[in-house]
Amino acid sequence: MNLDGRKYVILVFFILVGAIYLIRLFFMQVVDDSWKLRAQEIAEKRKEITPPRGIVFDRHDKKVVTNRSYYNLMMKEEDIHDFDTVAFAKLVGWTKQEVKDRFYQIKKGEGRYFNKNINKYQDNYQPQRAYPFIKELTIDEITRIAPHLERFPGFYEDLTSMRSYPYSGGANIFGYLNEVTKEELEEDAFYRRGDQIGRAGIERYYEKELRGQKGIKYVVTSALNNAIESYAGGKYDTLAEQGPALHLGLDIQLQVYGEKLMQNKRGCIVAIEPKTGEILALVSAPSFDPNILVGRRNIGKNYPKLLLDEGKPLYPRPLAAEYPPGSIFKLLQSLIGLQEKVITPESGFPCTKSMVGCHNHPNANNLPDGIKNSCNPYFYYVMRRIIQQGKKRSIFADAEIGLNIWYDYIMSFGLGSEFETDVTGMRSGLIPNSAYYDKWYGHNTWAFSTIRSISIGQGEVKVTPLQMANIAAIIANRGWYYTPHFVRSIGNKGPLPQFKKIHRTKVDAVHYEPVIEGMRRAVYEPGGTAKKAQVEGMIVCGKTGTAQNPHGEDHSVFIAFAPMENPKIAIAVFIENAGFGGVWAAPTASLMMEKYVHRKVKDKAKEQMIVNANLLNMKARPKKKKP
Amino acid sequence: MRREDSLTQHVDWWLLSIVIIMLGMGIANVYSAAYDPDHPNIFDFSQKYGKQIMWVGISIFLGFLVFLIDSDIYRKFAVPIYLFCFSLLIVVLFTPPINGARAWLGIGSMGIQPAEFMKIGTAIALSRYVSTVNVKNQNVQTVFIALAIVMVPMILILLQPDAGTFVVFTSFFFVMYREGITFDPLVLKVVNLIPGVRFKDTWVGSHFIPILFYVVFLSIVTLLMSGNKYEFTFMQGVLIPGFYGVITVITVIALVAYLILRWVSSKREQRRVLLVIITGWLLSVAVSTTVNFSFSSLAQHQKDRIELVLGLRKDDDGKDYNRNRAMAAVGSGGLFGKGYKKASVASVRSNHVPESETDFIFCPLAEEWGFMGSLVIVFLFMGMLFRIIVIAERQRSTFNRVYAYCVAMIVFYHFAVNIGMNIGLAPVIGIPLPFFSYGGSSLMSFSMLLFILLKLDSQRRDVLF
């Protein structure tokens, strides 16, 4: 037996195993990436840091939407082991007994909920769920505690940031935040479960800006899922970036003042700076304190209440309530008539009351007086001249041409379509054209007499309060406007590009002067419909209106701008069921204008009268003639 | 012809260097794996790295003592050394179990594992015994004693239980193979019982190691096929359990082999062919049955391990947790690794790989140094093994050569099983990686094993026979 050969058997065996191992190691470590991925899965965690949302400022750089951030010291019982009560108590500055009590309190209290089905409180404490052990720690406190938390597995810090509204106003403008839905999670990879998303208003429209950039931190975690250290010394980490601040054209003090004036009323106030199209105030009454919709628990408690409230506080009245504009429409008919040269400022029409009703006033011998008196027959004649220009022999064909000319003019005032702007929940209103009536009555079956009620802003015409305010702004500007909008600057980058585009109406600037004179006379001259709109120290131009309401008392409408030269504010006030526009809407608008231009209101009696008025339960009175 | 030379004369510097390098790397590696930022000092004896340095110091001191003592003592006192280790092995069975095994003598972390030292005792005793055996004139008794020297400690170790060390003891069979200790007398005893059969030697007996491989192979096949989970559809819907399938296959192969061999062989050889076939068949069936039976009688966790190693089950976060984490750690190392003290999976602090400072010490090493580190480790061990074989083959005395082969095989087993389980090629059996794993017993026993070899080698010229 040759045993010497057997040493080679052993050597070959060694070499074989060594070679197989090296090949295997080469494949595992160099060729195959799956183990690297597995290792990442096991030991590296990607932590996302959500920055606080962007802050919102008003036009005077007052913080109107801000964040309140605080840390919660979270506790997850499942992960707690080897808990040193004494050391922990020392760390958080409590006594040992207090720590023990807090554990007991969480177990017996935090998870408890009221079970409606059995009318009893039930324990719902779960060890695998995280509970805030200490709530609302300041940054100083948490920086002292956090570095030592590694010694206490099961405890970790959690930054919480919530919205806060220092002025308690503008809820309908700002919107609110809520947790993302499952659909939103799937749609946008930005969001993680439990993230907040803007639900309405500016929060929703500027969601992408306000949410900022998430920071990403790669950490090495232990088998107990505790972060041990940052991965690769933080080489791949990115910092969280807070969203840019939004600067609004809003005047928060004016807004709050408007909400105060509108208490116990339904309706809205829209104020616009004519020069820029910036919305100064957008009051929707009844209003509510935006702070009641902060946080999951508050939303759960208050949102259903708001939703079911018969005053519909969540309904964006200034944007979505479509009403016949009433007499304020006469301003537009005047402008179109002048531009179409079917009337002159000196045109006079008798108050005949045969075709449309009117109130008692002297005949208007010129356009400004027509406006001052808000004479219905006057504008019936104006409108008839616009519609029936005699271009075709058939009155039907003639009316079709006339209406479409009128329609083009009206559309240039931003009516009948939605503004491309940064509010949500807007509606377009309705301006009928020939196609509309053709559909309704049939082609060549209608003429001016059929559609005459639109001449005084009744009938098919529907306009939103925001559009009404914009009409005031256009007249104040003598023929042009910027799309009404909230945000004048995102960070320091200026507004969205569409807000820098000027819109010009099809009516030349010269034709505005007689109309403005009419509006002045309406406020200041005897027989004017809006004398309650006077403001000391400046000339107010305004026009009352009454929107017909088949369900009850008519709605009170008033649009105005001031001062007459170099206007600073254009306003529309719309009060539901308040009757004639001059009674409630005009004084309300005057207070708003005074507040904005003079920063304080001198006429305290008027203020008190409006603030104290309760117009919620106005009963329908016998119909009067529409002024 | 004893010479009064310096102690270090004729020392094999190659092997000694490899051992020293490994000890140094071992400390650095344990320091990295078990690093605690609160105790950054490597000499902090409250930490594992501090203790490891202490153990290395003790080991080197033991090695120094070994060098002071004349190497002849091991041959002369082989039996007392063996019996001393053996008695420790018995004593340890009466200690309270730690982690479910009675493997530790002493207090807490300062304890020693007698099983580790039994390896030295067995190596010396086996060497002593084999050196007295005339290979050309073996009988049942010689084989039996050789087997007993190895297998009696194995039984005691299994009683602890310590599956890892038990497996390591099978390495001595390779040594027997190398030295020509055969199963043949035992096999002949059995075979010659058959009337009319009278063999002088059998192929089976003299090549029991290759046959052992066949047995292992067959065992794996049986395990893969057996168990109620794997049933074959045989002849139109007749289900036969996997195990009987294996038996059937063995039988069919045996029949086919017999027919072929009968056809090719002459008439004179036919009886012998029949005998070989029958023996082979019986052996195969016996192995298969034994494996099947012992598998079903194994504890559940051992079953799970076997099933996982064989790839019969995927359970990354459950039963296969250790191996999966270990492989992730090794695999994530890449070509150049993540850098010293940068292991994210295998560090003791992250604790993803359990026992990453002892049995899974290769993980932090491979993760931090990448394939380059792995290459160095494999080459170091290969170099060590080659050098031991070289040393073994240049010995004049049989005792020295057998002992060297024992050392080579023990180191190889530890290397193969330990690294194998880190890369998913061997079952997860808790045995340390020599000179790298944290732990006093392993370090001391391996150091003594190697230093005794170095001493024997340095005095190889003194031996006359």
XYZ file of N, CA, C and O in Angstrom, chain A residues 386-491:
424
model
N -78.311 98.606 -27.246
C -77.122 97.751 -27.461
C -77.521 96.489 -28.232
O -76.846 96.101 -29.183
N -78.619 95.912 -27.815
C -79.004 94.628 -28.400
C -79.600 94.813 -29.797
O -79.245 94.102 -30.727
N -80.516 95.744 -29.910
C -81.177 95.938 -31.204
C -80.549 97.141 -31.900
O -81.069 98.263 -31.848
N -79.408 96.920 -32.554
C -78.723 98.044 -33.188
C -79.207 98.278 -34.603
O -78.712 99.151 -35.311
N -80.156 97.452 -35.060
C -80.726 97.639 -36.375
C -79.808 97.222 -37.507
O -79.862 97.720 -38.606
N -78.901 96.311 -37.212
C -77.958 95.874 -38.244
C -78.600 94.882 -39.197
O -78.125 94.651 -40.297
N -79.592 94.215 -38.713
C -80.330 93.263 -39.571
C -81.796 93.660 -39.543
O -82.282 94.246 -38.569
N -82.546 93.306 -40.633
C -83.945 93.679 -40.681
C -84.755 92.874 -39.680
O -85.591 93.399 -38.959
N -84.462 91.581 -39.591
C -85.178 90.744 -38.619
C -84.752 91.124 -37.213
O -83.549 91.234 -36.917
N -85.720 91.364 -36.338
C -85.331 91.730 -34.972
C -84.646 90.570 -34.266
O -83.817 90.751 -33.384
N -84.992 89.346 -34.667
C -84.359 88.168 -34.040
C -82.887 88.100 -34.415
O -82.014 87.963 -33.554
N -82.612 88.221 -35.714
C -81.215 88.176 -36.167
C -80.462 89.364 -35.606
O -79.298 89.250 -35.187
N -81.136 90.525 -35.555
C -80.512 91.727 -35.026
C -80.150 91.539 -33.552
O -79.061 91.891 -33.112
N -81.101 90.949 -32.780
C -80.849 90.723 -31.353
C -79.681 89.762 -31.149
O -78.876 89.919 -30.231
N -79.574 88.790 -32.063
C -78.484 87.816 -31.934
C -77.132 88.511 -32.080
O -76.230 88.329 -31.252
N -77.032 89.359 -33.098
C -75.773 90.096 -33.305
C -75.502 90.991 -32.108
O -74.413 91.001 -31.534
N -76.541 91.717 -31.690
C -76.387 92.646 -30.573
C -75.979 91.948 -29.291
O -75.078 92.392 -28.584
N -76.610 90.821 -29.025
C -76.291 90.106 -27.775
C -74.856 89.614 -27.783
O -74.155 89.690 -26.768
N -74.418 89.132 -28.941
C -73.048 88.604 -28.984
C -72.017 89.714 -28.867
O -70.953 89.513 -28.287
N -72.332 90.902 -29.404
C -71.439 92.057 -29.201
C -71.362 92.347 -27.699
O -70.284 92.479 -27.111
N -72.551 92.400 -27.080
C -72.639 92.667 -25.633
C -71.860 91.612 -24.843
O -71.109 91.907 -23.926
N -72.053 90.339 -25.284
C -71.400 89.220 -24.594
C -69.882 89.396 -24.609
O -69.212 89.207 -23.584
N -69.321 89.746 -25.745
C -67.870 89.928 -25.840
C -67.389 91.010 -24.874
O -66.342 90.872 -24.240
N -68.156 92.091 -24.783
C -67.790 93.145 -23.841
C -67.805 92.611 -22.402
O -66.852 92.800 -21.633
N -68.918 91.961 -22.074
C -69.069 91.483 -20.694
C -67.948 90.507 -20.326
O -67.371 90.563 -19.234
N -67.607 89.624 -21.266
C -66.550 88.643 -20.994
C -65.222 89.340 -20.723
O -64.405 88.848 -19.959
N -65.005 90.491 -21.348
C -63.730 91.188 -21.123
C -63.656 91.764 -19.708
O -62.606 92.219 -19.273
N -64.782 91.738 -18.994
C -64.770 92.169 -17.585
C -64.520 90.983 -16.625
O -64.682 91.100 -15.430
N -64.160 89.853 -17.208
C -63.824 88.696 -16.355
C -65.049 87.986 -15.826
O -64.963 87.237 -14.845
N -66.196 88.182 -16.460
C -67.394 87.489 -15.986
C -67.628 86.228 -16.833
O -67.059 86.081 -17.917
N -68.444 85.351 -16.317
C -68.841 84.174 -17.088
C -67.764 83.121 -17.220
O -67.950 82.106 -17.871
N -66.615 83.340 -16.596
C -65.584 82.300 -16.638
C -64.786 82.362 -15.333
O -64.785 83.389 -14.650
N -64.141 81.261 -15.015
C -63.361 81.233 -13.780
C -62.074 82.000 -13.957
O -61.430 81.902 -14.987
N -61.699 82.727 -12.932
C -60.380 83.354 -12.953
C -59.321 82.262 -12.834
O -59.497 81.289 -12.112
N -58.229 82.487 -13.522
C -57.086 81.583 -13.345
C -56.328 82.063 -12.130
O -55.340 82.784 -12.243
N -56.780 81.680 -10.978
C -56.167 82.300 -9.803
C -55.956 81.310 -8.669
O -56.299 80.132 -8.781
N -55.371 81.793 -7.618
C -54.881 80.897 -6.570
C -55.890 80.688 -5.441
O -55.541 80.680 -4.287
N -57.139 80.605 -5.815
C -58.125 80.232 -4.806
C -58.764 78.941 -5.282
O -58.728 78.622 -6.460
N -59.288 78.200 -4.359
C -59.931 76.956 -4.772
C -61.407 77.035 -4.419
O -61.793 77.711 -3.473
N -62.195 76.347 -5.185
C -63.635 76.326 -4.938
C -64.365 77.420 -5.696
O -65.485 77.776 -5.375
N -63.732 77.964 -6.737
C -64.330 79.060 -7.473
C -65.330 78.549 -8.508
O -65.188 77.465 -9.037
N -66.350 79.367 -8.791
C -67.261 79.047 -9.881
C -67.265 80.197 -10.878
O -66.783 81.289 -10.588
N -67.821 79.956 -12.037
C -67.631 80.901 -13.136
C -68.740 81.931 -13.249
O -68.560 82.954 -13.894
N -69.879 81.679 -12.648
C -71.010 82.566 -12.917
C -71.579 82.233 -14.287
O -71.178 81.259 -14.918
N -72.519 83.064 -14.756
C -73.107 82.762 -16.060
C -73.423 84.051 -16.807
O -74.064 84.961 -16.276
N -72.934 84.141 -18.017
C -73.308 85.236 -18.901
C -73.891 84.590 -20.152
O -73.203 83.828 -20.833
N -75.176 84.830 -20.464
C -75.782 84.167 -21.615
C -75.335 84.826 -22.930
O -75.140 86.032 -22.985
N -75.167 84.008 -23.967
C -74.947 84.556 -25.307
C -76.022 83.972 -26.226
O -76.965 83.308 -25.759
N -75.898 84.204 -27.523
C -76.953 83.778 -28.439
C -77.121 82.260 -28.409
O -78.239 81.738 -28.463
N -76.021 81.565 -28.321
C -76.101 80.104 -28.298
C -76.935 79.636 -27.098
O -77.728 78.690 -27.197
N -76.763 80.366 -25.992
C -77.480 79.997 -24.775
C -78.991 80.142 -24.989
O -79.773 79.253 -24.687
N -79.390 81.271 -25.540
C -80.832 81.503 -25.732
C -81.399 80.643 -26.852
O -82.552 80.215 -26.796
N -80.542 80.394 -27.885
C -80.981 79.493 -28.966
C -81.351 78.140 -28.400
O -82.333 77.516 -28.797
N -80.514 77.723 -27.476
C -80.749 76.416 -26.872
C -82.034 76.455 -26.024
O -82.791 75.489 -25.970
N -82.208 77.585 -25.414
C -83.307 77.723 -24.475
C -84.654 77.935 -25.193
O -85.622 77.228 -24.928
N -84.643 78.932 -26.145
C -85.898 79.290 -26.821
C -85.980 78.743 -28.244
O -87.063 78.601 -28.798
N -84.831 78.502 -28.859
C -84.803 78.126 -30.277
C -84.278 79.297 -31.093
O -84.445 80.467 -30.715
N -83.606 78.949 -32.199
C -82.968 79.974 -33.018
C -84.007 80.902 -33.634
O -85.078 80.470 -34.067
N -83.668 82.215 -33.627
C -84.552 83.235 -34.208
C -85.948 83.253 -33.594
O -86.939 83.504 -34.268
N -86.023 82.940 -32.323
C -87.323 83.036 -31.673
C -87.289 84.026 -30.532
O -88.271 84.219 -29.850
N -86.116 84.624 -30.297
C -86.032 85.553 -29.188
C -85.450 86.887 -29.672
O -84.673 86.956 -30.606
N -85.863 87.933 -28.977
C -85.325 89.266 -29.271
C -85.104 89.971 -27.944
O -85.220 89.348 -26.890
N -84.811 91.269 -27.979
C -84.505 91.969 -26.732
C -85.635 91.859 -25.720
O -85.414 91.670 -24.529
N -86.839 91.933 -26.227
C -87.968 91.903 -25.295
C -88.009 90.596 -24.507
O -88.471 90.568 -23.369
N -87.521 89.538 -25.117
C -87.499 88.250 -24.424
C -86.497 88.248 -23.275
O -86.720 87.656 -22.229
N -85.383 88.923 -23.512
C -84.258 88.790 -22.579
C -84.034 90.076 -21.807
O -82.969 90.300 -21.230
N -85.035 90.937 -21.764
C -84.823 92.296 -21.258
C -84.371 92.329 -19.797
O -83.717 93.252 -19.366
N -84.706 91.292 -19.014
C -84.356 91.377 -17.586
C -82.857 91.387 -17.338
O -82.404 91.832 -16.281
N -82.072 90.933 -18.312
C -80.617 90.994 -18.073
C -80.120 92.429 -18.080
O -79.031 92.721 -17.600
N -80.919 93.349 -18.623
C -80.467 94.738 -18.671
C -80.283 95.309 -17.274
O -79.474 96.196 -17.057
N -81.032 94.818 -16.302
C -80.870 95.312 -14.932
C -80.273 94.215 -14.024
O -80.444 94.195 -12.815
N -79.545 93.295 -14.659
C -78.807 92.302 -13.867
C -79.676 91.241 -13.243
O -79.328 90.655 -12.219
N -80.799 91.001 -13.844
C -81.636 89.915 -13.335
C -81.716 88.825 -14.400
O -80.997 88.856 -15.388
N -82.568 87.887 -14.183
C -82.767 86.854 -15.191
C -81.655 85.827 -15.177
O -81.249 85.354 -14.110
N -81.121 85.552 -16.378
C -80.168 84.441 -16.506
C -78.779 84.788 -15.978
O -77.977 83.917 -15.740
N -78.497 86.083 -15.848
C -77.134 86.493 -15.501
C -76.780 86.057 -14.077
O -77.580 86.223 -13.153
N -75.592 85.472 -13.934
C -75.127 85.099 -12.591
C -73.663 85.505 -12.430
O -72.851 85.289 -13.323
N -73.388 86.113 -11.291
C -72.053 86.642 -11.036
C -71.678 86.273 -9.601
O -72.532 86.234 -8.718
N -70.396 85.990 -9.385
C -69.960 85.691 -8.013
C -69.498 86.979 -7.344
O -69.112 87.935 -8.036
N -69.515 87.023 -6.021
C -69.050 88.233 -5.318
C -67.634 88.632 -5.688
O -67.343 89.830 -5.761
N -66.752 87.645 -5.934
C -65.382 87.988 -6.332
C -65.406 88.750 -7.660
O -64.680 89.729 -7.845
N -66.279 88.310 -8.571
C -66.392 89.000 -9.858
C -66.970 90.402 -9.681
O -66.556 91.339 -10.361
N -67.922 90.528 -8.733
C -68.486 91.858 -8.452
C -67.401 92.806 -7.980
O -67.308 93.956 -8.442
N -66.574 92.326 -7.056
C -65.497 93.168 -6.546
C -64.558 93.535 -7.689
O -64.022 94.648 -7.745
N -64.349 92.593 -8.588
C -63.447 92.860 -9.700
C -64.027 93.915 -10.630
O -63.287 94.716 -11.205
N -65.375 93.945 -10.776
C -66.007 95.000 -11.576
C -65.677 96.366 -10.969
O -65.297 97.304 -11.666
N -65.785 96.425 -9.636
C -65.455 97.680 -8.954
C -64.009 98.072 -9.215
O -63.684 99.245 -9.458
N -63.124 97.055 -9.177
C -61.699 97.318 -9.402
C -61.463 97.810 -10.823
O -60.664 98.727 -11.053
N -62.167 97.206 -11.789
C -61.995 97.605 -13.193
C -62.420 99.058 -13.389
O -61.722 99.849 -14.031
N -63.548 99.394 -12.772
C -64.036 100.781 -12.924
C -63.066 101.736 -12.236
O -62.735 102.800 -12.772
N -62.564 101.324 -11.068
C -61.583 102.146 -10.360
C -60.351 102.367 -11.221
O -59.769 103.453 -11.233
N -59.941 101.344 -11.956
C -58.760 101.429 -12.810
C -59.063 102.080 -14.162
O -58.153 102.228 -14.971
N -60.302 102.362 -14.424
C -60.731 102.876 -15.714
C -60.367 101.914 -16.843
O -59.718 102.286 -17.816
N -60.740 100.638 -16.639
C -60.705 99.765 -17.809
C -59.722 98.608 -17.829
O -59.592 97.936 -18.829
N -59.044 98.366 -16.768
C -58.164 97.189 -16.799
C -58.111 96.548 -15.421
O -58.506 97.143 -14.420
N -57.635 95.325 -15.402
C -57.500 94.644 -14.102
C -56.435 93.554 -14.165
O -56.105 93.049 -15.232
N -55.900 93.269 -13.011
C -55.094 92.049 -12.846
C -56.006 91.011 -12.213
O -56.874 91.346 -11.403
N -55.811 89.759 -12.567
C -56.637 88.695 -11.984
C -56.559 88.782 -10.461
O -55.459 88.827 -9.904
N -57.706 88.872 -9.795
C -57.657 88.919 -8.326
C -56.924 87.690 -7.772
O -57.193 86.563 -8.196
N -56.019 87.910 -6.865
C -55.224 86.795 -6.350
C -54.757 87.119 -4.931
O -54.795 88.268 -4.501
N -54.302 86.076 -4.258
C -53.854 86.239 -2.879
C -52.350 86.481 -2.770
O -51.900 87.350 -2.047
N -51.573 85.630 -3.451
C -50.140 85.597 -3.167
C -49.415 86.598 -4.052
O -49.407 86.478 -5.266
N -48.843 87.598 -3.429
C -48.103 88.618 -4.181
C -46.655 88.192 -4.389
O -45.976 88.709 -5.278
N -46.188 87.243 -3.552
C -44.818 86.772 -3.753
C -44.618 85.409 -3.082
O -44.990 85.216 -1.927
N -44.029 84.487 -3.843
C -43.661 83.189 -3.270
C -42.204 83.310 -2.876
O -41.334 83.421 -3.741
N -41.935 83.306 -1.581
C -40.578 83.595 -1.122
C -40.266 85.020 -1.558
O -41.019 85.943 -1.284
